[in-house]
mmCIF file of C-alpha atoms in Angstrom:
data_model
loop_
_atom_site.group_PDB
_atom_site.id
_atom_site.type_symbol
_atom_site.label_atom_id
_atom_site.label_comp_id
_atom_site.label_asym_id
_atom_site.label_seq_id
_atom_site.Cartn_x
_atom_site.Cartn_y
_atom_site.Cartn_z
ATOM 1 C CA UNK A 274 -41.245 16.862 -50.302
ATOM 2 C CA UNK A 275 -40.570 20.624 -49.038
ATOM 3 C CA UNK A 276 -42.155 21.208 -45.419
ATOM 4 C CA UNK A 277 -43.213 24.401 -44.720
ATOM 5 C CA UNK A 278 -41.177 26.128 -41.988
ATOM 6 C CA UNK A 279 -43.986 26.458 -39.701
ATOM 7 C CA UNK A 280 -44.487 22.866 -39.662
ATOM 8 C CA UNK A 281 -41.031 22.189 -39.776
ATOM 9 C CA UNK A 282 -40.803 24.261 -36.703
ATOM 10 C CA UNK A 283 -43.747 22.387 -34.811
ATOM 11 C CA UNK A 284 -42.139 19.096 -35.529
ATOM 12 C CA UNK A 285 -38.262 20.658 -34.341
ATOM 13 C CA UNK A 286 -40.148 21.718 -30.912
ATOM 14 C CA UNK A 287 -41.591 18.324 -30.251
ATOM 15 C CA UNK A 288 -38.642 16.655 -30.867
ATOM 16 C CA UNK A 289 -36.744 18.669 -28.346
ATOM 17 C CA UNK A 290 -39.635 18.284 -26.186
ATOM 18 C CA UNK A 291 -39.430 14.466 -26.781
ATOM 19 C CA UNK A 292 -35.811 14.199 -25.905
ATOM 20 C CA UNK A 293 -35.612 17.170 -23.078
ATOM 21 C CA UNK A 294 -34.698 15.845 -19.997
ATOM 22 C CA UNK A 295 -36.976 15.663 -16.544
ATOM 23 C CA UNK A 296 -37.895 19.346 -15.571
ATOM 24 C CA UNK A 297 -37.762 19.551 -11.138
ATOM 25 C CA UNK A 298 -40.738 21.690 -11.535
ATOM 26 C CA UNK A 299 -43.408 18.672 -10.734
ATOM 27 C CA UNK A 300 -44.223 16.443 -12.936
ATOM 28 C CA UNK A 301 -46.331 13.268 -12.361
ATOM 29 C CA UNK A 302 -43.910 11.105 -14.130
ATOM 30 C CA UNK A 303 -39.815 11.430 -14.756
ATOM 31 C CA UNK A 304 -37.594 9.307 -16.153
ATOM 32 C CA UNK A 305 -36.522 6.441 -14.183
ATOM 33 C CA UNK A 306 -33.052 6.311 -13.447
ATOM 34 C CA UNK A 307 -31.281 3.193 -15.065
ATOM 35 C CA UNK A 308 -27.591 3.972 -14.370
ATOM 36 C CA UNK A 309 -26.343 0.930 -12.158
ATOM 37 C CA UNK A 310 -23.403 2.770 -10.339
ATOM 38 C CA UNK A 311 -26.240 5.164 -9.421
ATOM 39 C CA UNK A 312 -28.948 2.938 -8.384
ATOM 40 C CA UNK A 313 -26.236 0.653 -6.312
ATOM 41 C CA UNK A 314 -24.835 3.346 -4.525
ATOM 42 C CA UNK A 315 -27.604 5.503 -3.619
ATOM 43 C CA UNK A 316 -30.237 2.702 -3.439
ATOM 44 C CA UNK A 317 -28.472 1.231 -1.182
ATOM 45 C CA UNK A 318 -29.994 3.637 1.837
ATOM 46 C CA UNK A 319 -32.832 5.010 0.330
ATOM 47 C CA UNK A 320 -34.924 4.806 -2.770
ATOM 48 C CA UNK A 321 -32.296 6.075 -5.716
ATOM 49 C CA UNK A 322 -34.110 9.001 -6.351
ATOM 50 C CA UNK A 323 -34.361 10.170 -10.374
ATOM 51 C CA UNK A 324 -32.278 12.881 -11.118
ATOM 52 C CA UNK A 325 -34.921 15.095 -12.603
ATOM 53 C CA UNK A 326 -36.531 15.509 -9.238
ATOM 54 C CA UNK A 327 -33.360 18.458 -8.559
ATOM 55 C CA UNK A 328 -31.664 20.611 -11.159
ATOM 56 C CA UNK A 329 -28.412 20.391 -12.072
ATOM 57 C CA UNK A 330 -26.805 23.154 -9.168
ATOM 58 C CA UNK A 331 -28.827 20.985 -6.226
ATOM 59 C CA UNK A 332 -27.352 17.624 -7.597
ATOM 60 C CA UNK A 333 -23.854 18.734 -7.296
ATOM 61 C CA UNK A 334 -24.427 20.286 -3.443
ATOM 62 C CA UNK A 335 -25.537 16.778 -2.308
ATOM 63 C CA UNK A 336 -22.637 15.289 -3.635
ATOM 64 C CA UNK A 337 -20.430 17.998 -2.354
ATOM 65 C CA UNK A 338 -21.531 16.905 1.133
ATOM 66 C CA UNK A 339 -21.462 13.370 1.158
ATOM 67 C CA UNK A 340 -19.253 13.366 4.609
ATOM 68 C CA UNK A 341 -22.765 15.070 5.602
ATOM 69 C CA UNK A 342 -25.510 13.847 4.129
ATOM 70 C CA UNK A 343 -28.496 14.719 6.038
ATOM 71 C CA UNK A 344 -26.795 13.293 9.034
ATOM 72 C CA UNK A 345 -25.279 10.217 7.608
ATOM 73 C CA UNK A 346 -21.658 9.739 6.648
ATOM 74 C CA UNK A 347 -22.218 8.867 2.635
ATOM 75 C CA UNK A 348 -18.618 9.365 1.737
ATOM 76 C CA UNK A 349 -17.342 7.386 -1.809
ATOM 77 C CA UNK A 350 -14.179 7.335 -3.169
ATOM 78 C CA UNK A 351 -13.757 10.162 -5.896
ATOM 79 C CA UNK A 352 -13.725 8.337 -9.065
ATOM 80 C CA UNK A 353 -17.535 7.302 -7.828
ATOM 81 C CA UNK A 354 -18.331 10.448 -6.702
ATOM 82 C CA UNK A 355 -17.648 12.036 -10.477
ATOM 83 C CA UNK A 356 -19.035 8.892 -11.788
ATOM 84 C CA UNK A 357 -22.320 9.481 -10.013
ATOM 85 C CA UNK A 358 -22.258 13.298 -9.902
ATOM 86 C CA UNK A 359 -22.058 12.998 -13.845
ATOM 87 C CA UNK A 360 -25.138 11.031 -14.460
ATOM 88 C CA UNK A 361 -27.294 13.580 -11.952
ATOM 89 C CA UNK A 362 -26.389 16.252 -13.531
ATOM 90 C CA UNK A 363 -26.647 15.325 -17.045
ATOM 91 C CA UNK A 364 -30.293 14.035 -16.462
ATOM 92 C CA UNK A 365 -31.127 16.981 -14.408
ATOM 93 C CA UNK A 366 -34.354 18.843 -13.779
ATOM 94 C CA UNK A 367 -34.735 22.274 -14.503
ATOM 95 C CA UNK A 368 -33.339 24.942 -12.668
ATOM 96 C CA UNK A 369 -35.425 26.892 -10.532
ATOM 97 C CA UNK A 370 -34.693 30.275 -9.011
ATOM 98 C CA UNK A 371 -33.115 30.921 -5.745
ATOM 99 C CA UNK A 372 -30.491 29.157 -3.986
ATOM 100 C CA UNK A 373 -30.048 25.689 -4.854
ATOM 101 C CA UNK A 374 -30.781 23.086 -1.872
ATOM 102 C CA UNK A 375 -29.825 19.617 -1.816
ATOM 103 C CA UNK A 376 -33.270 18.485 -0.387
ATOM 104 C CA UNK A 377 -36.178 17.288 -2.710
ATOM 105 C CA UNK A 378 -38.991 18.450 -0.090
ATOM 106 C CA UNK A 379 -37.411 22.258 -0.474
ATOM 107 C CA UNK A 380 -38.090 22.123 -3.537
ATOM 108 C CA UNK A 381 -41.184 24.639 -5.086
ATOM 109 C CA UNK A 382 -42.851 21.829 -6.773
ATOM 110 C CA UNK A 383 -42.548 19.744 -4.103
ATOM 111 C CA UNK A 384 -43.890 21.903 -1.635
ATOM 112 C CA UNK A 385 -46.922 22.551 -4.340
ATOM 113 C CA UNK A 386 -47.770 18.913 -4.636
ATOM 114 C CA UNK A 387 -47.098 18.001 -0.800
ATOM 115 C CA UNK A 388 -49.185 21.174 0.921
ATOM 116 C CA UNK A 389 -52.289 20.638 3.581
ATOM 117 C CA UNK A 390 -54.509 20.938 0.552
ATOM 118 C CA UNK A 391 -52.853 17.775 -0.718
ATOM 119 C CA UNK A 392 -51.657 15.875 1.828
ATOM 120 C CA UNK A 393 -52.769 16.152 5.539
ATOM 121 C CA UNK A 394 -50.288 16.996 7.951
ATOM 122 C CA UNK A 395 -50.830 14.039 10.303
ATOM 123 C CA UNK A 396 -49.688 11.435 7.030
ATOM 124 C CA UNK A 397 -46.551 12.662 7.536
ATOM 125 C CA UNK A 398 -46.468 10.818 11.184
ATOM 126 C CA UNK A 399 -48.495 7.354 9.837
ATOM 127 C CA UNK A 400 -46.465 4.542 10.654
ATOM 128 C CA UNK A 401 -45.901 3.904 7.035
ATOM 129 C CA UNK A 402 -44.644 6.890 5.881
ATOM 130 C CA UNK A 403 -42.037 8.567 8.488
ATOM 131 C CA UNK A 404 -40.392 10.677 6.459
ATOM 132 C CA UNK A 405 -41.343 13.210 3.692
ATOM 133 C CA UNK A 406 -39.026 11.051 1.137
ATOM 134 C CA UNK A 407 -40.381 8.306 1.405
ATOM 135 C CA UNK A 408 -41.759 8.336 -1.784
ATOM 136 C CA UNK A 409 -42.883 4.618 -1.963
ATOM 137 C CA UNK A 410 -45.457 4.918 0.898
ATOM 138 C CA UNK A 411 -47.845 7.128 -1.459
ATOM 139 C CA UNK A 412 -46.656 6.995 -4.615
ATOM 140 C CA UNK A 413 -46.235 2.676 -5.293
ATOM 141 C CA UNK A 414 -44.282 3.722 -8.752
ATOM 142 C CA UNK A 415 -42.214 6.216 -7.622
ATOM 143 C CA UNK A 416 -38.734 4.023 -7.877
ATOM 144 C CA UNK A 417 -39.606 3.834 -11.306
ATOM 145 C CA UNK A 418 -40.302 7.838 -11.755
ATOM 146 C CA UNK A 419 -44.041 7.521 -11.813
ATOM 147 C CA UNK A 420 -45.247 9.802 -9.349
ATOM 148 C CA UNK A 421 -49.243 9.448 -10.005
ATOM 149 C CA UNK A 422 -51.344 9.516 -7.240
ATOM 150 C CA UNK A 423 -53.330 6.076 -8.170
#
């Protein structure tokens, strides 16, 4: 059976929609991150967070500056370091315009989803959130890349 070329291009774009990675430009859900050498290492201070939550440019400052990151001494030996660096950036978000920044809450969909109109200033302080990334304290899925509000 022939297939007519718009159809065949319909079927080409969801395909590549299908099998696109995570875009860092907000989405409710991204895909989980599975890599064990991943999850270990940066699960082991924080959530591991999915690597479609930065694009590819961000993923490789924060591992650039592991001797500083965000205050903390995160430093790996170098054969982890490209281990880990690989998976981010392969399973990257989109790239957004501007200069890259390591930090998930600088990002412009994060600031989008996380403004007053969204989410009240004084949450940020609620003894069970503390920090803007921690992701778990409003979002119960979020280790597993679900992001929905309920």
């Amino acid at each position: 059976m022939r297939t007519s070329p718009p159809l065949l291009l319909s079927w080409t774009a969801a395909l590549m929609l299908l099998a696109s990675p995570a875009f860092a430009d907000g989405p409710e859900r991204v895909p989980p991150l599975t890599d064990p050498v991943v999850r270990a290492e940066c699960g082991s201070c924080h959530m591991a967070f999915q690597p479609g939550l930065l694009p590819a440019a961000s993923w490789k400052l924060v591992m650039a500056q592991l001797a500083d990151h965000f205050g903390e001494d995160a430093t790996l030996p170098a054969e982890k370091v490209a281990a880990i660096e690989a998976v981010l950036v392969s399973q990257a978000g989109r790239s957004q315009k501007g200069e890259p920044s390591p930090r998930i809450t600088e990002q412009r969909w994060w600031k989008h989803e996380h403004d007053a109109r969204h989410v009240k200033p004084e949450r940020w302080t609620a003894p069970d959130v503390l920090s803007k990334v921690n992701c778990v304290a409003c979002h119960p899925r979020a280790e597993r890349g679900d992001y929905d509000d309920d």
